[in-house]
XYZ file of C-alpha atoms in Angstrom:
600
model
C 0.000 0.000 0.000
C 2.918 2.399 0.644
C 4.263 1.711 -2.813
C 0.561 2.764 -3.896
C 0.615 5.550 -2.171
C 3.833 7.176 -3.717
C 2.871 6.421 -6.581
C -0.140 8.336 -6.757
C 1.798 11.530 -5.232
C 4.294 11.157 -8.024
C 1.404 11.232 -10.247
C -0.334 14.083 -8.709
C 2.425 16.062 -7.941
C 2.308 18.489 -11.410
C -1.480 19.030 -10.931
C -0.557 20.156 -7.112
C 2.211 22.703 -8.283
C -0.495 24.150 -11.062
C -3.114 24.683 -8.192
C -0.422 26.328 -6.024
C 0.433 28.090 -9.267
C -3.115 29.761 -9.551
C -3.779 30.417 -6.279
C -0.515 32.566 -6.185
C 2.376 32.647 -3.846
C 1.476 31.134 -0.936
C 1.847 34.335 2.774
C 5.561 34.796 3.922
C 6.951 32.894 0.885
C 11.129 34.042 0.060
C 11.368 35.821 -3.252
C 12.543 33.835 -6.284
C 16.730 33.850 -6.354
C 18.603 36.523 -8.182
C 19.977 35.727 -11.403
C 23.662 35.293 -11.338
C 25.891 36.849 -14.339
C 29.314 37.472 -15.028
C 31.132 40.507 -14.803
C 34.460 42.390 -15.214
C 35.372 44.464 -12.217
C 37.818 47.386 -13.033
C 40.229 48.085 -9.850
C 41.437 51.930 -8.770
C 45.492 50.727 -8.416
C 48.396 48.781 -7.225
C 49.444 51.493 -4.943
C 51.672 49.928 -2.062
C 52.223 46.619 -3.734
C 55.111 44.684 -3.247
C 56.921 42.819 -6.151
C 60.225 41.029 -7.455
C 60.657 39.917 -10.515
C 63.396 37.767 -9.997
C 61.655 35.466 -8.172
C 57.842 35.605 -10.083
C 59.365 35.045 -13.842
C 60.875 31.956 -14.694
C 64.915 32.374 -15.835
C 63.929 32.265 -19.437
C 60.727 34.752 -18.919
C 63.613 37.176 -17.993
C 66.095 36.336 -20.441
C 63.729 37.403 -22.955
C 63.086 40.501 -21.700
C 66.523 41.171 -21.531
C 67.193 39.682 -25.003
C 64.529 42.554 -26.045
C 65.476 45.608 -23.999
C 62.349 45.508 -22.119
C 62.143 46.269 -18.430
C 62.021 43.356 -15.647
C 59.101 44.474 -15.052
C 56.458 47.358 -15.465
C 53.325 47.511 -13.172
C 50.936 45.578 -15.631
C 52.938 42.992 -13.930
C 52.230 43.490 -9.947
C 49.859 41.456 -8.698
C 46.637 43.189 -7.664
C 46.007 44.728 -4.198
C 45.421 41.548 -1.548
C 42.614 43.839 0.021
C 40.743 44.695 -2.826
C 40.280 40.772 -4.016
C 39.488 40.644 -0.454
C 36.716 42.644 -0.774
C 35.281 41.587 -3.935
C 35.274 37.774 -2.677
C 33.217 38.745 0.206
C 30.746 40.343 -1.827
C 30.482 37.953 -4.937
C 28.875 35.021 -5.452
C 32.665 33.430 -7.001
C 35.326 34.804 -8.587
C 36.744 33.167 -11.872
C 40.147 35.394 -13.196
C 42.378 37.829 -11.092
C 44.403 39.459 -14.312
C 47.474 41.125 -13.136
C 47.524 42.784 -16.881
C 44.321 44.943 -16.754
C 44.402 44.968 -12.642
C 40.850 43.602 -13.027
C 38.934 40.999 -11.556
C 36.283 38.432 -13.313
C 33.344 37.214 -10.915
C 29.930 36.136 -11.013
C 27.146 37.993 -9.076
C 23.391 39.076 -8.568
C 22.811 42.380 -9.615
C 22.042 43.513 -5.859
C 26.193 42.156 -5.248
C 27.187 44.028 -8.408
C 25.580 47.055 -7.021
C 27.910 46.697 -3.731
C 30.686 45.850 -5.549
C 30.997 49.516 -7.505
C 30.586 50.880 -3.516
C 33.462 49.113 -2.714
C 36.724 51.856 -2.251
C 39.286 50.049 -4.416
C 36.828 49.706 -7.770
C 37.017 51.641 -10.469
C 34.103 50.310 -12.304
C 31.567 46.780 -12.594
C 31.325 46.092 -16.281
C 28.367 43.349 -17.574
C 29.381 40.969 -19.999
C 27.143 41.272 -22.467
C 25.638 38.319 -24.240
C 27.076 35.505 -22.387
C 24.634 32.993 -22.525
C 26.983 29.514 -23.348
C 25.787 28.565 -27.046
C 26.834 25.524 -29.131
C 29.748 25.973 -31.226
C 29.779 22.656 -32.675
C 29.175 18.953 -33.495
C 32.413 17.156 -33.979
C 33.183 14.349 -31.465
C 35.554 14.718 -28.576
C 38.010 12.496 -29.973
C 38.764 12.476 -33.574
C 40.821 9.003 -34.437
C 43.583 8.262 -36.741
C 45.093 5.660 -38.925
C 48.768 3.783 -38.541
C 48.687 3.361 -42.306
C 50.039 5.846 -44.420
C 49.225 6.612 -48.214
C 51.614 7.727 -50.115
C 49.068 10.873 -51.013
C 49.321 11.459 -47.251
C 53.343 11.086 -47.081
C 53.846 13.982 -50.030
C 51.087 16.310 -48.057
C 53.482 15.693 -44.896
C 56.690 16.796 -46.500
C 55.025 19.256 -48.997
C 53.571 21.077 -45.419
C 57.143 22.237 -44.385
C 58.764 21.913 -47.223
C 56.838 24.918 -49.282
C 58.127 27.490 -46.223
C 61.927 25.740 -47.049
C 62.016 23.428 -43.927
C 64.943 21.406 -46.022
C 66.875 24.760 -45.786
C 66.226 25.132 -42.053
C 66.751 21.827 -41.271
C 70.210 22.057 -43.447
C 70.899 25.011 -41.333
C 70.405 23.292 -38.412
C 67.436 25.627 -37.327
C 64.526 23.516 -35.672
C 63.237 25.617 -32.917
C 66.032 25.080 -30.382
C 66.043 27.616 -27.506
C 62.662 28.712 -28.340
C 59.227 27.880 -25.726
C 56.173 27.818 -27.381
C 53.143 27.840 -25.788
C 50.331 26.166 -27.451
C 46.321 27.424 -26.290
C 43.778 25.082 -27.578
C 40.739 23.285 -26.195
C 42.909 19.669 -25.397
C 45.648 17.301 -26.445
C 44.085 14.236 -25.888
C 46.452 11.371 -26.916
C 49.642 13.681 -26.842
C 51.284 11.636 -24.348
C 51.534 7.984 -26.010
C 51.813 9.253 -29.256
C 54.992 7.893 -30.792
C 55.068 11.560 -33.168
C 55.736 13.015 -29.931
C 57.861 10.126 -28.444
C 61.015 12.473 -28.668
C 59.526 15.525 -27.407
C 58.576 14.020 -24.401
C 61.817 11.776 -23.840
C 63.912 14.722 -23.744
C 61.118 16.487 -21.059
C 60.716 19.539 -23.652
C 56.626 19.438 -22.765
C 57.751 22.215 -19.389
C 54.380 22.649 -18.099
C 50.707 21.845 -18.578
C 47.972 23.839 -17.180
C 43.802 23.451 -18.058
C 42.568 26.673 -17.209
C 38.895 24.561 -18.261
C 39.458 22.539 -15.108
C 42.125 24.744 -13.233
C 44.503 21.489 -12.632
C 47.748 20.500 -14.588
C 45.704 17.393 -16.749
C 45.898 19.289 -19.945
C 45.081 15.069 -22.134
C 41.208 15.699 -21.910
C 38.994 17.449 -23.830
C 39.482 16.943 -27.374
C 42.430 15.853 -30.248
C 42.430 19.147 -31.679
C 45.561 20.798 -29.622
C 47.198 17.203 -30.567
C 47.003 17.857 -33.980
C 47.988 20.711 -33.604
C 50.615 20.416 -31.679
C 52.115 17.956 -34.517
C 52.198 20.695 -36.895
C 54.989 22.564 -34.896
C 56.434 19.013 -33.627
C 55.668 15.779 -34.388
C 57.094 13.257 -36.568
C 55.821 10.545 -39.516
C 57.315 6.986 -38.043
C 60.127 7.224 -41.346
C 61.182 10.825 -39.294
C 59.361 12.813 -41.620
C 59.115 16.099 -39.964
C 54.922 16.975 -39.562
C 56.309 20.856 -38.691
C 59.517 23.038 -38.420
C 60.426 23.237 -34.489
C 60.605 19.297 -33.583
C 63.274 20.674 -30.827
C 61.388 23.564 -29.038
C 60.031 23.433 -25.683
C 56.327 23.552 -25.550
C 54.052 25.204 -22.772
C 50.454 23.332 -23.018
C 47.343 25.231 -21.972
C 43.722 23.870 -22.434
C 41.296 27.390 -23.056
C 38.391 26.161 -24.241
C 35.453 23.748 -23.993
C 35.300 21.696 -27.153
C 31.553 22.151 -27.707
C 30.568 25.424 -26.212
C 31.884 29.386 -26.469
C 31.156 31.520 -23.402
C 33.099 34.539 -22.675
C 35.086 32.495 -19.420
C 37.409 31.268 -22.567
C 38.276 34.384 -23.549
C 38.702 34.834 -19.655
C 41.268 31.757 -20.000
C 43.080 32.341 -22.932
C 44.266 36.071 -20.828
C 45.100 33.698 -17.771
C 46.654 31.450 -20.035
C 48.735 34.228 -21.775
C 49.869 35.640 -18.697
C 51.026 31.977 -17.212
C 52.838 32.111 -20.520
C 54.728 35.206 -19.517
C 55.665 34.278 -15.983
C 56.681 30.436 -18.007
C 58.990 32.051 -20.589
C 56.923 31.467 -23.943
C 58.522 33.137 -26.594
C 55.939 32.416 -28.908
C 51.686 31.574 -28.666
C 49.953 29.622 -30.985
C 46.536 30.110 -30.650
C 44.475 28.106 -33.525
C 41.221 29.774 -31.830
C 39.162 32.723 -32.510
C 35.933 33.871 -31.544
C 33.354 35.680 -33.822
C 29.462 35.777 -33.895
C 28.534 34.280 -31.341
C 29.546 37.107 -28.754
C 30.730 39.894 -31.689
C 30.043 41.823 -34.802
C 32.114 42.112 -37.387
C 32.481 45.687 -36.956
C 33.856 44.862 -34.020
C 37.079 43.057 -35.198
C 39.404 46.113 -34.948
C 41.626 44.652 -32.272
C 40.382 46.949 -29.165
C 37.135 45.980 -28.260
C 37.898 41.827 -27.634
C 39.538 40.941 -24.424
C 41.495 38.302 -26.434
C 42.741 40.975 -28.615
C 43.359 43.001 -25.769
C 45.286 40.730 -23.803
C 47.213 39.224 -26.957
C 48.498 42.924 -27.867
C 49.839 43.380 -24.427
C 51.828 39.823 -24.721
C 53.618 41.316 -27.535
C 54.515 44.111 -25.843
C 55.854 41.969 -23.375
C 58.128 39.902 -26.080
C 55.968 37.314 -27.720
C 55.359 36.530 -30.730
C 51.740 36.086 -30.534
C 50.741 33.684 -34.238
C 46.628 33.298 -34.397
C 44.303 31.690 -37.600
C 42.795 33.621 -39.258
C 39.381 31.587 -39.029
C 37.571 29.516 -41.214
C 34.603 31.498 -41.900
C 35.460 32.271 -45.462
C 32.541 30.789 -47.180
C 29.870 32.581 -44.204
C 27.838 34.805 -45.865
C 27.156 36.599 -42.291
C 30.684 36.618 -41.380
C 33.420 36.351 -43.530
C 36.098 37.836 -42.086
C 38.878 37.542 -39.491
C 37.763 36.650 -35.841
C 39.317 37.820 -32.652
C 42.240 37.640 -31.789
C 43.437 37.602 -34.870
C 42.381 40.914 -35.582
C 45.039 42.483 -33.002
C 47.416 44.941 -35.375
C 50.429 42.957 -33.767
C 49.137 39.423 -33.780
C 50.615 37.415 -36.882
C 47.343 36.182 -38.319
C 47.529 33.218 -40.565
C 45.550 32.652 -43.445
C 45.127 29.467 -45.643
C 46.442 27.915 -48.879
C 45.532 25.388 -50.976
C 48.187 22.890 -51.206
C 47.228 21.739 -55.079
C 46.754 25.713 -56.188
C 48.986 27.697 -53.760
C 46.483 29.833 -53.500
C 43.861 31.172 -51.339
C 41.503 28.105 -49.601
C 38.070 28.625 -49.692
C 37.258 28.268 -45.556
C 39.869 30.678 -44.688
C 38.954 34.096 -43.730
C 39.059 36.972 -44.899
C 40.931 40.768 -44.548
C 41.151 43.532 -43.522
C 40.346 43.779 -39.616
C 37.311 46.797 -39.132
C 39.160 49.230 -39.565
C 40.881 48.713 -42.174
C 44.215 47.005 -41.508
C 45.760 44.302 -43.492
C 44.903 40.774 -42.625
C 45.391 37.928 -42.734
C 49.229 38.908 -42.682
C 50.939 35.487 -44.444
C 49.452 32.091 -44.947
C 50.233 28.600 -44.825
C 49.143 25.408 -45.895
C 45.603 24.605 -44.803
C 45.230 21.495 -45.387
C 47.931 19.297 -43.529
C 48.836 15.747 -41.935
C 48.604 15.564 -38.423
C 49.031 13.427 -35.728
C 45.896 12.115 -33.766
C 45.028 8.969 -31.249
C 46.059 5.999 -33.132
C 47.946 7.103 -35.661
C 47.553 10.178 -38.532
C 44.788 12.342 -40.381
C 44.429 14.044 -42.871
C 43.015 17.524 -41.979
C 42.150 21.099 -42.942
C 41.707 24.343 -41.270
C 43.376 27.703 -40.903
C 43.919 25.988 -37.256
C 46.735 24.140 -38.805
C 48.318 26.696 -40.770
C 48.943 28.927 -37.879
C 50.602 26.384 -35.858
C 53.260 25.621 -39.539
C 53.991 29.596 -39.481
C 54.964 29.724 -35.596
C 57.350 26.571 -36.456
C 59.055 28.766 -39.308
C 59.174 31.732 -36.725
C 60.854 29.874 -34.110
C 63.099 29.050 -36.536
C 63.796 32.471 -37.569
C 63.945 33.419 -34.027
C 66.518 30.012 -33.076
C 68.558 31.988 -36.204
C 68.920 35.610 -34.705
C 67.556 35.618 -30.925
C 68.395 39.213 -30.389
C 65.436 40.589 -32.905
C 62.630 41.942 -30.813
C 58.739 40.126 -31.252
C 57.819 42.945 -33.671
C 61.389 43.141 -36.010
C 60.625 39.297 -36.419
C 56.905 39.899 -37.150
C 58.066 42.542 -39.978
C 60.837 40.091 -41.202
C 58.215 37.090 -41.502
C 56.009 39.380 -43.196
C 58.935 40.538 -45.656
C 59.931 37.160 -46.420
C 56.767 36.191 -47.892
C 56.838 34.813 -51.984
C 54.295 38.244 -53.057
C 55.522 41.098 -50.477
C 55.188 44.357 -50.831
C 51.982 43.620 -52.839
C 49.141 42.230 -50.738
C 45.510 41.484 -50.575
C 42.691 40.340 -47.938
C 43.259 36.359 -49.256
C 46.986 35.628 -48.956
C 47.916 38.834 -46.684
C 51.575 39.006 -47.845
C 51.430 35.264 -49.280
C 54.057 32.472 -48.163
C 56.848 33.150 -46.344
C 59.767 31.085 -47.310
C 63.188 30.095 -45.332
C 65.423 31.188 -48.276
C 64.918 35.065 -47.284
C 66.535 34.409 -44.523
C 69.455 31.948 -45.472
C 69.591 32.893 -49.318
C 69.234 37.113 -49.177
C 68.135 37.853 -52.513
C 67.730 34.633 -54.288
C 63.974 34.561 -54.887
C 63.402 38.089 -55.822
C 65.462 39.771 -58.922
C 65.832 42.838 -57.704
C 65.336 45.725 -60.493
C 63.626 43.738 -62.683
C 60.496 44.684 -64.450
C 57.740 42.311 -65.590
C 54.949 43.915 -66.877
C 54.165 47.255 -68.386
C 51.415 49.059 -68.008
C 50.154 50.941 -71.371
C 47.718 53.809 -70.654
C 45.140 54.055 -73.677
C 42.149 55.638 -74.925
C 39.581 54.051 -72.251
C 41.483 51.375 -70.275
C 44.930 50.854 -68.817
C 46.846 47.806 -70.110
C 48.684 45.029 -68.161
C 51.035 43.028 -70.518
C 54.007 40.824 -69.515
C 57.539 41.576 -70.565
C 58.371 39.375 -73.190
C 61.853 38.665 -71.434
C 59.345 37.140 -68.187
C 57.121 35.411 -70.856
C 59.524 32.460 -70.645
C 57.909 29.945 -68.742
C 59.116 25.873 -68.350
C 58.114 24.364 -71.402
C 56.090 27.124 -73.162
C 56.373 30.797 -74.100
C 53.287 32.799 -73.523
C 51.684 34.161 -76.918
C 50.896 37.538 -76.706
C 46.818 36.883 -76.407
C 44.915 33.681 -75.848
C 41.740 33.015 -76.283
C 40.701 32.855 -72.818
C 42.321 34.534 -69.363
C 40.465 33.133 -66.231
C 40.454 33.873 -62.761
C 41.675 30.928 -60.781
C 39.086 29.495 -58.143
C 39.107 25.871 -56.383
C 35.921 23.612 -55.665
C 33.749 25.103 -52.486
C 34.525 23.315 -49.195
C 32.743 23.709 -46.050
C 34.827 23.779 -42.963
C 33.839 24.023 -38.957
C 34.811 27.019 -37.172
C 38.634 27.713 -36.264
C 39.632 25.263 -33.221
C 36.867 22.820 -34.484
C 38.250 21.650 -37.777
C 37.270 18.019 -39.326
C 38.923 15.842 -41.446
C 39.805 17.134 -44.960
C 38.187 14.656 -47.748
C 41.210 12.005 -49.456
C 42.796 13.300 -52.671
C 40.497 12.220 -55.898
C 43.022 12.950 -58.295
C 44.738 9.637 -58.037
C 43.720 5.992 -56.514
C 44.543 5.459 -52.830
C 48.101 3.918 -52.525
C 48.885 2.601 -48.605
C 52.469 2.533 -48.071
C 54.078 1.047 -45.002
C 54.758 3.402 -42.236
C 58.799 2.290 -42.515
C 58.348 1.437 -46.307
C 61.055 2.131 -48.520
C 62.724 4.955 -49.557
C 59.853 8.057 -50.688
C 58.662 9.281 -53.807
C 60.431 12.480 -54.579
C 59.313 15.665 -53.525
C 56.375 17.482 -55.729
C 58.502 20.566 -57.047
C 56.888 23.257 -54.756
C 56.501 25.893 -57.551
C 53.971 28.914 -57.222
C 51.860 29.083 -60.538
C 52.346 31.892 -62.244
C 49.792 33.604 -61.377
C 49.168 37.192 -61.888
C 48.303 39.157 -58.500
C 46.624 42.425 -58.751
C 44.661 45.141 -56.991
C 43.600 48.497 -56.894
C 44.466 50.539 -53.329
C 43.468 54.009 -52.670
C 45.696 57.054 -51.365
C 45.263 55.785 -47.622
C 46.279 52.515 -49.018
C 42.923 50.106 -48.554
C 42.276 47.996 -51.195
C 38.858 48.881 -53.294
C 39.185 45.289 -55.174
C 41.811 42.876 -56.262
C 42.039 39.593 -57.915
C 44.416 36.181 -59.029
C 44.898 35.446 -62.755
C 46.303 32.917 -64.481
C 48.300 33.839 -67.031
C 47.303 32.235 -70.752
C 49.152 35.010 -72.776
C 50.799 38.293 -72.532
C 48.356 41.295 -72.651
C 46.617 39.576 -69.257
C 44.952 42.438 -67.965
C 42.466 45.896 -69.044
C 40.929 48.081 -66.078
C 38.223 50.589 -67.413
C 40.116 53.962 -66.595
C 36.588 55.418 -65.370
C 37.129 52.825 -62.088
C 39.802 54.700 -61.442
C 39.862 57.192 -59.109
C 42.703 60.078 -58.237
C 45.057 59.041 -55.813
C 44.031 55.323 -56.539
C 47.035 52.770 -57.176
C 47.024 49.811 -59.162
C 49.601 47.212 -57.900
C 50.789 43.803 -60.208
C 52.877 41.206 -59.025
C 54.067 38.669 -61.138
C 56.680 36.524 -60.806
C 57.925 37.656 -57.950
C 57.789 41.673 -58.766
C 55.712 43.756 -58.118
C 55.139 47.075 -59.908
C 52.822 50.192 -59.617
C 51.115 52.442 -61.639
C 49.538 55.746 -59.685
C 46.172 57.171 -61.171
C 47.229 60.747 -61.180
């Protein structure tokens, strides 16, 4: 009868809550909770604080300062006053981030506690978050697997990867990342520690700290594959030694910053926790293959002050990092686009990607210039890689993976010439890229390449002209030299019958730190090759096109269009005059050159 009894109580129970409903709240009843929300508290100053530098920043944290002329350290660096996080503890529900950088403090709280915390003596202001409902960011599964076997498709793509920024030449050189920390932010590295592409990295202890800033505990081999693969494109190895990215002998800091499957503004809360561990831990250089765009911005918003991520990355460069972001995947979003944050910082090296079969722009990757106005992406990469994942190697494609290639080529760069400050080697990478000084919002500055650095002036004839530009009647003329008309195999006539512009096949890819596996080559049937199988094919010659770059910048130096050719004959290019306006400039690069012609 008892079991009767509850049953019919159970049963009864949501017609009992209506009633109560309907007849209203019931005398003496306690007022529904307060909602809790997050917000950024703004403190007064550090007045009075004590600190020494020597003993907060790790030996190489100061030997990069000192490498860079900066002070030991300034008072973005003090911690914040012990009273006032006092304070704001008693009065908030929790507090989630104490930021030495902005002398802030992130908590959650009622609107009733925010309303005593801005009474409080030691705040400057109580800032909402705005919009920070958690949303899903995406579908793919936790753990994405991979396979032992190998195709020999697969084993080009893994030497082609490095090989277009000249990893033989570093390599030769012996530059692979040596004396450089790199700290890698991503949302886990699950697998990372059996993996045998990391079996050397973590014999010789170069992994120098873990932290999950998710979790707050050192377990950083949860969450998801995705910093794994990552982390293979700045260090892991093929089983035949094959090199997955260019600094296999850096040290690595690992920090997890995000959930895999949601986006709430306590990420962008970690990744500044995350880049200020960094600091104290000596990174010279962040890879951060996230970004964060509509779900919490607009894309007028992308001007690299308004994001905290931006925000916080800007001030790690000040501080000596080299701070290398993607550029984001969001290419083919019509409500989008563009760049997401951080990557929109002016000092943050975004990377953009490149289509290993074209060399040129890949559809997912995102698009320039920041909001207002600035170039981006600044170089790109290859965005479609092999990586390294539980059980063995994928095939995969993002602008996730092309950022973490670049920071292998700077650490290199760095490894070469230690003494050049985080911003002399940001200009330098930019300046060694294949289409520099021309540029566009697709390819940024294009592919930098190790021979600018270890072959000055091999690349790039300097003084040579190939094109001229023929003002006439209506339209000014582009037509190639005939002495740079000379191409392997063929010399170009001087018309065709048809000049296109070059575009690849659509392809849809998840957001930046959520990337999927990239579809298997269709060009040629599936070969599986032994993972210590005989000696490999050669090397694909890695040979830009030659494509035709142009665009059309105004006097302030934004672009109003520009475009990729491929070049079918000599007169390759006519540009109505009347689109021309004064002070407009009309750039070509071909070949390696670029040239301009100034609308008077």
């Amino acid at each position: 009868m008892l079991t009767a009894i509850r049953w019919s109580a159970a049963r009864w129970a949501p017609l009992a809550a209506c009633c109560l409903l309907l007849a209203g709240p019931a005398q003496g009843a306690a007022p529904p909770p307060e909602p809790v929300a997050r917000y950024w508290v703004r403190l007064r100053h550090k007045g009075g604080v004590r600190f020494d530098p020597a003993t907060y920043f790790s030996p190489p944290a100061q030997a990069r300062r000192q490498r860079q002329h900066l002070p030991a350290a300034d008072s973005t660096d003090f911690p914040v006053r012990a009273d006032f996080l006092r304070q704001i503890r008693a009065v908030a529900d929790s507090v989630t981030l104490v930021s030495r950088w902005f002398n802030a403090v992130s908590c959650r709280a009622t609107p009733a506690q925010a309303a005593r915390l801005r009474q409080l003596p030691g705040v400057a202001s109580v800032e909402p978050w705005e919009g920070s409902a958690a949303l899903v960011a995406g579908q793919r599964s936790a753990t994405e697997r991979g396979t032992p076997r190998i195709s020999a498709d697969d084993r080009q793509l893994a030497r082609r990867q490095t090989a277009s920024l000249g990893g033989p030449l570093l390599r030769q050189a012996g530059l692979n990342g040596q004396g450089l920390c790199i700290a890698i932010f991503d949302v886990g590295f699950v697998g990372a520690v059996r993996h045998p592409a990391f079996q050397q990295v973590h014999q010789d202890k170069r992994v120098v700290a873990t932290y999950d800033f998710v979790r707050r505990g050192p377990n950083v081999f949860v969450g998801g594959t995705h910093g794994t693969e990552v982390f293979s494109c700045l260090a892991g190895l093929l089983p035949d030694g094959t090199p997955l990215g260019l600094a296999p002998q850096a040290e690595f800091l690992l920090a997890r910053t995000e959930r895999l499957t949601r986006e709430i503004y306590a990420e962008e809360e970690a990744w500044l926790a995350a880049a200020e561990w960094a600091d104290r831990n000596g990174a010279d250089i962040i890879n951060s293959s996230l970004g964060y765009t509509d779900r919490r911005y607009f894309p007028e918003q992308m001007n690299g002050r308004t994001s905290l991520v931006a925000r916080a990355a800007a001030l790690a460069v000040r501080k000596g990092i080299l701070v290398v972001n993607a550029a984001g995947n969001d290419g083919e979003d019509p409500d989008w686009h563009t760049i997401g944050t951080p990557a929109d910082a002016d000092s943050v090296l975004a990377v953009g990607g490149l289509d290993p079969d074209t060399y040129l722009h890949i559809d997912f990757s995102s698009y320039g210039p920041s909001a207002d106005r600035r170039l981006k992406p600044n170089v790109v990469a290859f965005g479609t890689v092999l990586a390294a994942a539980p059980g063995g190697y994928v095939r995969t494609q993002g602008t996730s993976f092309s950022s973490p290639l670049m920071a292998g080529f700077a650490a290199c760069v760095w490894q070469r010439n230690r003494q050049l400050t985080a911003m002399q080697l940001f200009t330098q990478l930019q300046a060694s890229a294949d289409l520099y000084p021309y540029f566009d919002y697709a390819h940024g500055y294009g592919l930098p390449h190790a021979s600018a650095f270890l072959r000055p002036g091999s690349t790039t004839p300097a003084g040579q002209q190939t094109v001229d530009f023929i003002r006439q009647d209506t339209v000014l003329a582009v037509v190639i030299r005939p002495e740079a008309a000379v191409i392997p195999a063929q010399v170009l006539p001087l018309y065709s019958d048809s000049v296109r512009l070059v575009n690849t096949a659509p392809q849809k890819v998840p957001a930046v730190g959520r990337e999927e596996l990239a579809p298997p080559p269709g060009r040629q049937p599936e070969r599986q090759t032994a993972p210590a199988g005989p000696e490999p094919a050669p090397l694909v010659p890695l040979v830009r096109p030659g494509y035709l770059y142009w665009h059309v910048a105004d006097r302030r130096g934004v672009l109003r269009s520009y475009e990729v050719r491929e070049v079918t004959q000599r007169a390759v290019l006519q540009i109505p005059l009347r689109t021309l306006q004064p002070g407009d400039t009309v750039r070509v690069c071909y070949r390696g050159i670029t040239q301009s012609y100034p609308q008077p």
